[in-house]
Short mmCIF file of C-alpha atoms and ligand atoms in Angstrom, two decimals:
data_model
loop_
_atom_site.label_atom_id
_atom_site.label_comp_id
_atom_site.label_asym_id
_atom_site.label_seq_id
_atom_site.Cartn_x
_atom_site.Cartn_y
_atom_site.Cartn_z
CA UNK B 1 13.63 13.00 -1.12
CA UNK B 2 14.29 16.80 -1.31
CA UNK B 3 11.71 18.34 -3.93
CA UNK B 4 12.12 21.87 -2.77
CA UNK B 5 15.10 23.86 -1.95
CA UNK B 6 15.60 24.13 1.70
CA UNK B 7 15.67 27.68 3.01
CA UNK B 8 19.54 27.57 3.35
CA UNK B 9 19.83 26.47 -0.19
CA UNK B 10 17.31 29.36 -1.10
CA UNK B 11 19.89 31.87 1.05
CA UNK B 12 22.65 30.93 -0.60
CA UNK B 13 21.55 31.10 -4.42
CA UNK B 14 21.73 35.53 -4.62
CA UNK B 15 25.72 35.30 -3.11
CA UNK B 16 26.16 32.44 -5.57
CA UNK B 17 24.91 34.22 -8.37
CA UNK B 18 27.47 36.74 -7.82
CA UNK B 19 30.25 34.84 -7.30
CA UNK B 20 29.64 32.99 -10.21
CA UNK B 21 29.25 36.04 -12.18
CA UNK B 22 32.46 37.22 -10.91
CA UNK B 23 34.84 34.31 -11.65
CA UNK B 24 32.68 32.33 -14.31
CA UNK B 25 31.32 32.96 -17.60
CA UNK B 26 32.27 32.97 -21.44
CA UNK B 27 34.05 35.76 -23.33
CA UNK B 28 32.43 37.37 -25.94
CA UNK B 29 34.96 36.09 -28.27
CA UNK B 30 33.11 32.48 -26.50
CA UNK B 31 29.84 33.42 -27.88
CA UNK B 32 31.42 33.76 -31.17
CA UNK B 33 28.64 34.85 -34.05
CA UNK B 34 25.98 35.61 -31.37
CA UNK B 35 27.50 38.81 -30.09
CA UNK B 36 25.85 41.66 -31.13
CA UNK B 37 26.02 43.23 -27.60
CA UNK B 38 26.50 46.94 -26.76
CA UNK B 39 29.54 48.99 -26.82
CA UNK B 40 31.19 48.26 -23.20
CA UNK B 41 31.51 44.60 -23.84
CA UNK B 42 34.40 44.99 -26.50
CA UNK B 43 36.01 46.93 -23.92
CA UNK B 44 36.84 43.62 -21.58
CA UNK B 45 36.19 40.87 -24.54
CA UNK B 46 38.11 38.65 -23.38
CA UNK B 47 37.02 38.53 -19.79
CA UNK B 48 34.57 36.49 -18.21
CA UNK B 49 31.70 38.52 -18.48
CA UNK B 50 28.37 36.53 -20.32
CA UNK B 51 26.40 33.81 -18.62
CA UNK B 52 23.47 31.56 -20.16
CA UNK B 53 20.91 31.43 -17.78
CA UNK B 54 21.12 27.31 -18.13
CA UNK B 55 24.86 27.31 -17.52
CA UNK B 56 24.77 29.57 -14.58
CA UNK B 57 21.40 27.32 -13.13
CA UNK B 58 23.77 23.94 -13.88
CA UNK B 59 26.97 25.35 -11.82
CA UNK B 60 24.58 26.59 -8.93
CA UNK B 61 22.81 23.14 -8.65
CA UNK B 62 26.39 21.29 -8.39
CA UNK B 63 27.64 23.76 -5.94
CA UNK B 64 24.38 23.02 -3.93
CA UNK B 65 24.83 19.32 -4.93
CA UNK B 66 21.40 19.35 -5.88
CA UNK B 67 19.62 15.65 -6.25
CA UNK B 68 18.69 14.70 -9.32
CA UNK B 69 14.71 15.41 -8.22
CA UNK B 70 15.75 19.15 -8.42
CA UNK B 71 18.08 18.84 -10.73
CA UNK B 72 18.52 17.76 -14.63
CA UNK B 73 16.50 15.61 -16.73
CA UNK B 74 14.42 13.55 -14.30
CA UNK B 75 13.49 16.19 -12.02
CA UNK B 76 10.34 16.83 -10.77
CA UNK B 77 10.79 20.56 -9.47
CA UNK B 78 11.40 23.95 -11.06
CA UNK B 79 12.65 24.94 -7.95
CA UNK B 80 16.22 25.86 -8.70
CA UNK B 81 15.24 27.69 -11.69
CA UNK B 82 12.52 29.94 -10.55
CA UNK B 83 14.69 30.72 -7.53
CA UNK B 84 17.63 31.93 -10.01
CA UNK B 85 14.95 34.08 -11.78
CA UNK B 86 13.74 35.76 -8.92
CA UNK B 87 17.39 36.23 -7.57
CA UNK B 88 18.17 37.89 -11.32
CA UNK B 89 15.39 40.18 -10.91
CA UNK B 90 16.11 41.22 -7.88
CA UNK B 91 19.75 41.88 -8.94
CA UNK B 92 18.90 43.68 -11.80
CA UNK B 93 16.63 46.10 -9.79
CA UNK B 94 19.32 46.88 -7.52
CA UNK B 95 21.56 47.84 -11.07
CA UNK B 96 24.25 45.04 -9.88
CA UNK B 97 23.32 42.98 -12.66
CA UNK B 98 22.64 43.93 -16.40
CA UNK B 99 20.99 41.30 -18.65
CA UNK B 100 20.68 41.44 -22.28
CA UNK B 101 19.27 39.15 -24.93
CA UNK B 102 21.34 38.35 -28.75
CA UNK B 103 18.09 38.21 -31.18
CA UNK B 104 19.13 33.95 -30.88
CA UNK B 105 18.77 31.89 -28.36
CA UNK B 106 20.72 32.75 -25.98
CA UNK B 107 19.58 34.33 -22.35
CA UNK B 108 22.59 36.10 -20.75
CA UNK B 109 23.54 38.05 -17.65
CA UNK B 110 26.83 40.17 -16.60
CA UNK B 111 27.69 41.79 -13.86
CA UNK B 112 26.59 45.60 -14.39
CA UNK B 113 30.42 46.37 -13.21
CA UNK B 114 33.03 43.59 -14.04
CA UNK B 115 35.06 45.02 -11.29
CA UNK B 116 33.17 44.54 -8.76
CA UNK B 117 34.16 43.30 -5.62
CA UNK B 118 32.50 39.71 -4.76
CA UNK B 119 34.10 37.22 -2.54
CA UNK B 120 32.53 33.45 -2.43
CA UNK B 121 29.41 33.30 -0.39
CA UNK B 122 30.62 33.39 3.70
CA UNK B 123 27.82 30.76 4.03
CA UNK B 124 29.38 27.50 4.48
CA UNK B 125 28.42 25.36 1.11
CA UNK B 126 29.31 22.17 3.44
CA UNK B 127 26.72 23.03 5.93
CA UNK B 128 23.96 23.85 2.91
CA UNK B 129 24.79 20.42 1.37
CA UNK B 130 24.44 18.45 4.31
CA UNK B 131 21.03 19.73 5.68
CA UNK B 132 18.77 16.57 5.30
CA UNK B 133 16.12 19.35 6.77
CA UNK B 134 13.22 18.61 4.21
CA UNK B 135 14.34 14.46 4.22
CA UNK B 136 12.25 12.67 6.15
CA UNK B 137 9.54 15.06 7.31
CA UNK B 138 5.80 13.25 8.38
CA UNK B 139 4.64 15.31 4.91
CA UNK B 140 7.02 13.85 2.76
CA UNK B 141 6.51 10.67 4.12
CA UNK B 142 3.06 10.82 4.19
CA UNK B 143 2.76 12.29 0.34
CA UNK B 144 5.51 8.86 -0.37
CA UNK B 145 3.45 6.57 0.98
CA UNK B 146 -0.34 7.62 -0.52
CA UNK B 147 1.85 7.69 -3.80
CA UNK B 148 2.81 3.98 -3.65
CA UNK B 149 -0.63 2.66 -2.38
CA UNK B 150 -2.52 4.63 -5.29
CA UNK B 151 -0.79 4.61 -8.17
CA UNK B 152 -1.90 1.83 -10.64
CA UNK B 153 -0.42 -1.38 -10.70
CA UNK B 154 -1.78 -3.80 -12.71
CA UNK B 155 -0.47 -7.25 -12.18
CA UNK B 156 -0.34 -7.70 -8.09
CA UNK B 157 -1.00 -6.35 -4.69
CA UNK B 158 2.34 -7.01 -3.17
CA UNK B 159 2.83 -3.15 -3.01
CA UNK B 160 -0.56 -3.66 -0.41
CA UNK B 161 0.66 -6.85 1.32
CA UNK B 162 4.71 -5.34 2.09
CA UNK B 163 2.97 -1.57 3.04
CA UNK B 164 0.45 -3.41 5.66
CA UNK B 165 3.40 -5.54 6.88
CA UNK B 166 5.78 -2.55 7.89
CA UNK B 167 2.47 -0.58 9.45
CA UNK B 168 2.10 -3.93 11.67
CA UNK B 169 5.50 -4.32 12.22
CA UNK B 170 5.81 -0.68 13.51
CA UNK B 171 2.65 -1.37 15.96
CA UNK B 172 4.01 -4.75 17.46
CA UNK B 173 7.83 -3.66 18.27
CA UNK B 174 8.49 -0.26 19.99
CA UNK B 175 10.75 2.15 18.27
CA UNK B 176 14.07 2.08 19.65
CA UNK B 177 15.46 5.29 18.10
CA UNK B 178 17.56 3.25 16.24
CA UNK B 179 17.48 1.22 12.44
CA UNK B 180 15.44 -1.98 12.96
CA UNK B 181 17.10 -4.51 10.44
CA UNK B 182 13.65 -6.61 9.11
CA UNK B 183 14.79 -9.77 7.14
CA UNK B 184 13.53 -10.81 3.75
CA UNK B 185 12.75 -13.74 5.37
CA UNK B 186 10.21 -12.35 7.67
CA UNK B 187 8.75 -10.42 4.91
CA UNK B 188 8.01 -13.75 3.38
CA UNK B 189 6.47 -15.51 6.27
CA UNK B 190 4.15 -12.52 6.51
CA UNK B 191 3.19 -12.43 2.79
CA UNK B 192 2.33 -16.19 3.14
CA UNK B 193 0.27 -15.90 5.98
CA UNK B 194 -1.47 -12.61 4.10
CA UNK B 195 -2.24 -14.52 0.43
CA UNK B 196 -2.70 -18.02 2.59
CA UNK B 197 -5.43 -16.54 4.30
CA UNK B 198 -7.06 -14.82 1.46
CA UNK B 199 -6.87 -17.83 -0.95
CA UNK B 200 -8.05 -20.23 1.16
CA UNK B 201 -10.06 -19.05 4.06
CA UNK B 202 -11.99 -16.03 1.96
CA UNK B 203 -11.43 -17.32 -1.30
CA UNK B 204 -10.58 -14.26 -2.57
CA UNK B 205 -9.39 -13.93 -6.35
CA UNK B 206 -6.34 -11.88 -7.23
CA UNK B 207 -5.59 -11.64 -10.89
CA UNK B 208 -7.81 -10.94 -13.94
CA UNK B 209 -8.22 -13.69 -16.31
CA UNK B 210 -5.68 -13.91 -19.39
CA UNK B 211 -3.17 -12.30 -16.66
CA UNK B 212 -0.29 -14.33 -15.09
CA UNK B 213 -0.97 -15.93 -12.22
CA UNK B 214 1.16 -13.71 -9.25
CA UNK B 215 4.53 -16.04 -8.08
CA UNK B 216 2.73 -15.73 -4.91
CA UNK B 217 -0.65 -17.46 -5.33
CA UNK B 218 1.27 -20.03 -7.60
CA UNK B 219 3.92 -21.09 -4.85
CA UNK B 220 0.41 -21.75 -2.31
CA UNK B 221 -1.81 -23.98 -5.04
CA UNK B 222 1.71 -25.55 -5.50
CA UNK B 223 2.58 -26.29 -2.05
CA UNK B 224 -1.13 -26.70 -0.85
CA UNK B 225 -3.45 -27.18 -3.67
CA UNK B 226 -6.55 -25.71 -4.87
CA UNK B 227 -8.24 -25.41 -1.63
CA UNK B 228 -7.20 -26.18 2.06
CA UNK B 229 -9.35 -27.90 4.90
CA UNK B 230 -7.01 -26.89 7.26
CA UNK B 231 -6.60 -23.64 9.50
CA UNK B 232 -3.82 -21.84 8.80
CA UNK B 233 -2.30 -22.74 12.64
CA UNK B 234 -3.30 -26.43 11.88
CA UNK B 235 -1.03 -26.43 8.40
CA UNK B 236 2.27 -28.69 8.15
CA UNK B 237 5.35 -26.79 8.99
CA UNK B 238 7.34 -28.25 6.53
CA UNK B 239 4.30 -27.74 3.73
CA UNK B 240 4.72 -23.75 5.59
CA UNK B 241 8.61 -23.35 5.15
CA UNK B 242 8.85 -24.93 1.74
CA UNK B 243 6.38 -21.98 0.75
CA UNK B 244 8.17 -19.27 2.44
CA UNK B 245 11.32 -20.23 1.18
CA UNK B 246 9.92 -20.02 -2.43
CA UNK B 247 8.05 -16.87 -1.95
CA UNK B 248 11.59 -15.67 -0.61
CA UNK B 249 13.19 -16.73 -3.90
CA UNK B 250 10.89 -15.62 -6.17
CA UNK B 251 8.30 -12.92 -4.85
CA UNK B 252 11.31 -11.31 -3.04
CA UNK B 253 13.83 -11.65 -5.98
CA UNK B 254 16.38 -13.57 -4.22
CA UNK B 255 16.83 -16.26 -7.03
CA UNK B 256 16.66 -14.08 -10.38
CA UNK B 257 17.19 -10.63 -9.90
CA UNK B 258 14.15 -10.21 -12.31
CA UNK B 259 11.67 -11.79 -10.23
CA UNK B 260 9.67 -9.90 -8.06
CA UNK B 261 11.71 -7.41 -6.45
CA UNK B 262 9.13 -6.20 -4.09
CA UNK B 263 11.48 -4.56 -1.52
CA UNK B 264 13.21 -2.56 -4.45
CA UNK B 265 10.60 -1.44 -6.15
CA UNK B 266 7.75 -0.34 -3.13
CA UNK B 267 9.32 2.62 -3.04
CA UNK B 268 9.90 3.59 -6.39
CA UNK B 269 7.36 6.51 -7.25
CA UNK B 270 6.02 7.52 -10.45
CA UNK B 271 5.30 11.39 -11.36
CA UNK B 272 4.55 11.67 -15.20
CA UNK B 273 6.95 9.89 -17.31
CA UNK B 274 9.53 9.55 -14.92
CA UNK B 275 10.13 7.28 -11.88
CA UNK B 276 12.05 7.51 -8.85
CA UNK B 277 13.43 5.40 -6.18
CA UNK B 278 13.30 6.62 -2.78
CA UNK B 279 14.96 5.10 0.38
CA UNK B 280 12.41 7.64 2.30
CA UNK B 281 11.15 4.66 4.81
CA UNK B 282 14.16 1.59 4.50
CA UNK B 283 17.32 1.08 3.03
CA UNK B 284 17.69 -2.21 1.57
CA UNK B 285 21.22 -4.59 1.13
CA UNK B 286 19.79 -8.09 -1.34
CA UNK B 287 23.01 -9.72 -0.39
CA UNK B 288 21.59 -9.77 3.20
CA UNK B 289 18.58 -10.10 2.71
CA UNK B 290 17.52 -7.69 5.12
CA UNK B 291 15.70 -3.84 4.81
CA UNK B 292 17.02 -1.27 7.27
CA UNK B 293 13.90 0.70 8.75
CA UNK B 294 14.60 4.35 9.28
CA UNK B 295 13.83 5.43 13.26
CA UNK B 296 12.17 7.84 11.19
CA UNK B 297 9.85 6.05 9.42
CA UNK B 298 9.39 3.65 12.65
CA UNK B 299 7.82 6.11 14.18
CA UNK B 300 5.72 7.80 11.16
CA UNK B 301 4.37 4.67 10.86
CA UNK B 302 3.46 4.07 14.57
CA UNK B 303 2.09 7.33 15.45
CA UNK B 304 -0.34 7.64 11.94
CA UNK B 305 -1.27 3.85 11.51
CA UNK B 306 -4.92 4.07 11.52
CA UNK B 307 -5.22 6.75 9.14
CA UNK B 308 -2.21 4.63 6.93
CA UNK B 309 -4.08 1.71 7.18
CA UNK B 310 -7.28 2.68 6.33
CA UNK B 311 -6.02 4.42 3.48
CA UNK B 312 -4.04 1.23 2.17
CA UNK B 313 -6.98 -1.26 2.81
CA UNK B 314 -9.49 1.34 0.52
CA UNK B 315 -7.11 0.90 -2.28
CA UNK B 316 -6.16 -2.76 -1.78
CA UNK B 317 -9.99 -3.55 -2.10
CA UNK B 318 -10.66 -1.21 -4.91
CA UNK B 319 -8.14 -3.64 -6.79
CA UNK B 320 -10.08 -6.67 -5.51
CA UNK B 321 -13.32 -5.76 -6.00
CA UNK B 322 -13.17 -5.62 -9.38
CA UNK B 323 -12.12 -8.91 -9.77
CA UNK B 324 -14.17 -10.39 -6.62
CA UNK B 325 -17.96 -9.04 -7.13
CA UNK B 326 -19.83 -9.08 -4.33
CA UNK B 327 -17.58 -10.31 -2.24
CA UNK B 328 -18.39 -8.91 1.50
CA UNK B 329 -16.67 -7.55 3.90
CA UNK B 330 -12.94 -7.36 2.04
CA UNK B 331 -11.46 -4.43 4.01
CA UNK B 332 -12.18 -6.07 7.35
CA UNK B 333 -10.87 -9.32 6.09
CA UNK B 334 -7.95 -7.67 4.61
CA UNK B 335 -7.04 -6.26 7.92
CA UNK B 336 -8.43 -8.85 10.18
CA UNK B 337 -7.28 -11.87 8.00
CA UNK B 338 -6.31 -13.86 11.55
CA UNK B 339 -9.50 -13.17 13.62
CA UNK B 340 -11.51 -16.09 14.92
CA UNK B 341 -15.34 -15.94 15.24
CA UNK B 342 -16.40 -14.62 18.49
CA UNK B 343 -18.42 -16.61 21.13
CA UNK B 344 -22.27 -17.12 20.16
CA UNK B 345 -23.78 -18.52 23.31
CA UNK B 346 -25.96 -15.19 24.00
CA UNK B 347 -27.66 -16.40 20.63
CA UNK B 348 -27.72 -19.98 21.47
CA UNK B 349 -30.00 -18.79 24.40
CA UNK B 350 -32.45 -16.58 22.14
CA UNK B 351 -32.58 -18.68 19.60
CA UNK B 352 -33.40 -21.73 22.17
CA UNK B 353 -36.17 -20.16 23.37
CA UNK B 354 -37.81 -19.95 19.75
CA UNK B 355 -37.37 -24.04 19.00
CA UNK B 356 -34.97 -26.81 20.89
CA UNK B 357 -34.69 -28.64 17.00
CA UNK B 358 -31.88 -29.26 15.24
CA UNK B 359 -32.40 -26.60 12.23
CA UNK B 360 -30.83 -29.70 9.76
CA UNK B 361 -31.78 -32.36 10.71
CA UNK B 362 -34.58 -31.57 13.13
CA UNK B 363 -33.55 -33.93 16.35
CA UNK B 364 -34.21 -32.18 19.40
CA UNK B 365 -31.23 -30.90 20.90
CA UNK B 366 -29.34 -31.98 24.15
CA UNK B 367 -28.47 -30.00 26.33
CA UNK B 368 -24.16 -29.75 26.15
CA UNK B 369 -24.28 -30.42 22.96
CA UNK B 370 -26.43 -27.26 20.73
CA UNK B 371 -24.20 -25.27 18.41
CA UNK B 372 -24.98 -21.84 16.94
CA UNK B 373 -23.93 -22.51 12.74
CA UNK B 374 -23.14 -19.70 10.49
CA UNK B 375 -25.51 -20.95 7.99
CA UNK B 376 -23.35 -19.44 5.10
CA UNK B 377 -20.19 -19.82 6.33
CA UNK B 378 -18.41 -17.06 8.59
CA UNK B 379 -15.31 -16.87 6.54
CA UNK B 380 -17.74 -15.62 3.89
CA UNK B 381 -20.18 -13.50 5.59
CA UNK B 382 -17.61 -12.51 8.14
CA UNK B 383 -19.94 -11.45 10.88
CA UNK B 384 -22.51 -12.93 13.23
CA UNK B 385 -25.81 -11.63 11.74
CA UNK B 386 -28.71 -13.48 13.68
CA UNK B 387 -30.63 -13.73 9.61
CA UNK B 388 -27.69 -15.91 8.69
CA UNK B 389 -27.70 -18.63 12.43
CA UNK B 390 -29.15 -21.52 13.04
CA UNK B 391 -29.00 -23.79 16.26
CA UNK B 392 -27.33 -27.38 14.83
CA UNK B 393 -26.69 -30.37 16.29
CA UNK B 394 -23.14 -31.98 17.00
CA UNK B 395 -23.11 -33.99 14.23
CA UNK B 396 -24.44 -31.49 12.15
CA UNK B 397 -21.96 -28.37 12.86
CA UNK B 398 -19.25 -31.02 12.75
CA UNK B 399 -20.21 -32.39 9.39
CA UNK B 400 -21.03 -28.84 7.66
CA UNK B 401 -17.97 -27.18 9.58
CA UNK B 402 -17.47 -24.31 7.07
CA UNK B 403 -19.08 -25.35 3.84
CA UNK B 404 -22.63 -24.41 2.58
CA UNK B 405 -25.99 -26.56 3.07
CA UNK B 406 -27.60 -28.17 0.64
CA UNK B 407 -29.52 -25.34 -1.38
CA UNK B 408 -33.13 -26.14 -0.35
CA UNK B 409 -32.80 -25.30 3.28
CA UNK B 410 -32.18 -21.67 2.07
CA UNK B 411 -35.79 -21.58 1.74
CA UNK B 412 -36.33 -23.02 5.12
CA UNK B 413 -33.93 -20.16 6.48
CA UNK B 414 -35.81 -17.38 4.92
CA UNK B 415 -39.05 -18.81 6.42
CA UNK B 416 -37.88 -19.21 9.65
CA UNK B 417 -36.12 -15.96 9.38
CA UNK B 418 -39.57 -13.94 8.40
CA UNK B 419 -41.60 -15.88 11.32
CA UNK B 420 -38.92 -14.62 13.80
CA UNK B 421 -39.00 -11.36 12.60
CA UNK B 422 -42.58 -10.90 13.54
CA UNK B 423 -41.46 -11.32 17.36
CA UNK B 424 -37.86 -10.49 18.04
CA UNK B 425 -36.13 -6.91 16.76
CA UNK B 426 -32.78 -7.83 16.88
CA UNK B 427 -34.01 -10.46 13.89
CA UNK B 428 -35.94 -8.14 11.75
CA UNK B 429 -33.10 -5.20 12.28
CA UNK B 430 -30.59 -7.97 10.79
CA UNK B 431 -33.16 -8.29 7.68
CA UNK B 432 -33.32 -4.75 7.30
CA UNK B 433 -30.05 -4.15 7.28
CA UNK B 434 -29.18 -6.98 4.87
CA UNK B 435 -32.12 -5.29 2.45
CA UNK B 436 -30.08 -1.96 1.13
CA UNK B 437 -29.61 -3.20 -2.04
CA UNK B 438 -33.13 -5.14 -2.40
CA UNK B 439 -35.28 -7.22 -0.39
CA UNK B 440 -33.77 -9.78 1.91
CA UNK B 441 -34.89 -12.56 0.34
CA UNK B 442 -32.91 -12.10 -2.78
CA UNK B 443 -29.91 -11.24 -0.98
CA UNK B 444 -29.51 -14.80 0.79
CA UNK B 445 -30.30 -16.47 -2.54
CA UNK B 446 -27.50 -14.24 -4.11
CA UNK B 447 -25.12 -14.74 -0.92
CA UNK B 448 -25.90 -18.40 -1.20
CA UNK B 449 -25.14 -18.66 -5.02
CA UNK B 450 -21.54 -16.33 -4.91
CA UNK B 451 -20.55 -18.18 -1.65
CA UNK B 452 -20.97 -21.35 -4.38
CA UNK B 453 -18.93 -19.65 -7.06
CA UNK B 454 -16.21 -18.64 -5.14
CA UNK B 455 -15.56 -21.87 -4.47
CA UNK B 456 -17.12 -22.52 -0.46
CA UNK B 457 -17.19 -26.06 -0.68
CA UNK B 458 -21.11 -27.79 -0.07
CA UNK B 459 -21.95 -30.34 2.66
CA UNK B 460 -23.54 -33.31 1.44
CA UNK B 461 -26.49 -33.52 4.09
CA UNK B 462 -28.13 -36.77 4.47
CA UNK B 463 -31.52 -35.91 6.23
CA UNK B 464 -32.04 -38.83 9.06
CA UNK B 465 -35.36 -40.33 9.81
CA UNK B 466 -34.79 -40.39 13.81
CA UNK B 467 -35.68 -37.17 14.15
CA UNK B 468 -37.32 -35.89 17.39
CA UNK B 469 -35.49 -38.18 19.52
ZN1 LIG D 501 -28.61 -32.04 13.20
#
């Protein structure tokens, strides 16, 4: 991924330059019709003399073996050229080289004396061609990988999902100094596990309507359905490897070379009109299935994966939010897709000492058996706001498990919550802090109603007349 000239390759261009001078060139009986030089010229016409500026550029960057990001149509660097000016310039200033323009097109150089003595550059050509010094530098890969995560892409976020992959995959296995070989096949577990979790535990949407569905979220409704009751642990294994094994085939591009492709393409970057594929972080072989991780990379990824991460989960949610409005907390689902709810029994014991009822069904509670519910369900909120718990019942927390109560106890929570308010801080800091964008009130109702639309299944609560027992 050279887009400058290393310093060797800028050392070598001036003895080049002569060389090529030297042994290289037209005639002016070459340029034909657009010689109208001076006077010496005719003198050695039919010697080597007259370069174009483009020709002498082209024979340089083969010499240096230039890639084609420095070099011809799809490059993306001047380098070569302004380096050949400067060189010129120089030349010319020191009266070794004479330059003269025809009234056409044509830019053209000589060597001031044709008899000159130049030998080919001592500098071993060898040794500028193989210094990989500017390769795989922390810059370049750093510049690389803020290209892929930013640049648009309209259709998916597998770009998001294969990028937060290889940043965990760097943090869970040491670097070994060596290639890690990664196989498709892992990749595929891990994007199941990624969409599984944002389908059906957050609900998340990921396409725009009137676009295709991605191969992805197509191969879970297949396998799974619409929604899932399950946790993702708690999911049949054969139900799991039937998806993996068609998210292999089709996400990865393993049964039409057409078909997704992810591995291929996350590297390829875009700069204007032209793209590029780079093989800055893995090498890739599709017949085995496998990606080669560069020691290089392993460790680039290790060593800056917080700043990485948080970098990839800002863009992966600025492509979700706009299709899932008001959705909360997406970056810290994103990145903490697998993270159970953390123990609530310091709240069980503040909120007991407020009422011992059942806030459902209203039987007093027994003692063993009084759960703290997320009254809009955690996978939703995704944190353990005291506004948004009640104290339930067995039956109750059972029965709702992670769907939403009937709508008319959302009143009864934003009573309760006001009259706790007036006596306990941590309570009315909770409100506060769920009122930035308007009074609390309105932002349960409008938690309540998008936890509906996005799909959070509703418990069908039968209120009991033994209450108080
Ligand atoms: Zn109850």
């Amino acid at each position: 991924l050279e887009k400058t000239l290393s310093s060797a390759q800028k050392k070598a261009i001036p003895g080049l330059i002569l060389y090529r001078l030297k042994t290289g060139g037209r005639t002016v009986d070459d340029l034909g019709t657009n010689y109208d030089g001076d006077g010496p010229q005719l003198d050695y016409r039919s010697r080597p003399v007259w370069h174009k500026k483009g020709d002498l550029d082209a024979w340089i960057a083969r010499e240096l073996n230039l890639p084609p990001a420095l070099w011809g149509p799809d490059r993306h660097s001047n380098d070569l050229m302004v380096a050949t000016v400067r060189e010129l310039v120089k030349l010319r200033q020191k009266g070794i080289v004479a330059d003269w323009k025809s009234g056409r097109q044509l830019n053209l150089f000589r060597l001031s004396d044709p008899n000159m003595d130049v030998s080919r550059p001592a500098m071993s050509l060898k040794e500028v061609r193989a210094e990989p010094e500017t390769e795989y530098t922390d810059d370049n890969m750093r510049s690389t990988f803020l290209s892929i995560i930013s640049r648009s892409q309209k259709d998916n976020t597998y770009k998001f999902a294969l990028g937060k992959t290889l940043l965990d995959y760097c943090i869970a296995n040491a670097p070994t100094g060596r290639t890690h070989e990664i196989k498709y096949d892992y990749l595929a577990g891990e994007f199941l596990k990624h969409y599984w979790y944002q389908k059906y535990k957050f609900k998340m949407r990921q396409h725009f309507h009137g676009k295709k569905t991605p191969s992805v979220i197509r191969i879970l409704e297949d396998t799974f359905g619409e929604s899932s009751r399950f946790k993702f642990k708690d999911v049949a294994q054969k139900d799991l490897r039937r998806a993996r094994r068609e998210i292999l085939d089709n996400v990865f591009g393993m049964a039409t070379k057409k078909k997704g492709m992810v591995v291929q393409r996350f590297q390829r970057t875009r700069e204007g009109n032209t793209t590029r594929d780079s093989t800055i972080f893995y090498d890739f072989d599709d017949r085995k299935q496998k990606i080669f991780l560069r020691p290089e990379a392993h460790g680039f990824f290790r060593k800056n994966y917080g700043l990485l991460m948080r970098a990839l989960l800002a863009e992966w949610v600025r492509y979700l939010e706009r299709v899932n409005h008001g959705l909360p907390m997406l970056a810290a689902k994103l990145y903490d897709e697998d993270s159970e709810r953390g123990s609530l029994a310091r709240f069980r014991k503040l909120f007991l000492e407020r009422s011992d009822h059942c806030f459902y069904c209203n039987r007093l509670l027994r003692t063993g058996r009084i759960h703290v519910d997320h009254f809009i369900p955690w996978s939703y909120i995704f944190d353990d706001n005291p506004w948004n718990l009640v104290l339930a019942c067995q039956e109750c927390n059972l029965g709702k498990s992670s769907s939403l109560p009937p709508e008319t106890f959302v009143g009864e929570l934003v009573d309760r919550d006001a009259r706790y308010a007036e006596t306990w801080n941590e309570m009315r800091v909770s409100l506060v802090r769920l009122s930035a964008r308007g009074p609390w009130e309105r932002e349960i109702r409008n938690h309540y109603t998008l936890c509906t639309e996005y799909g959070f299944g509703s418990w069908p609560f039968s209120p009991r007349l033994d209450t108080g027992k």
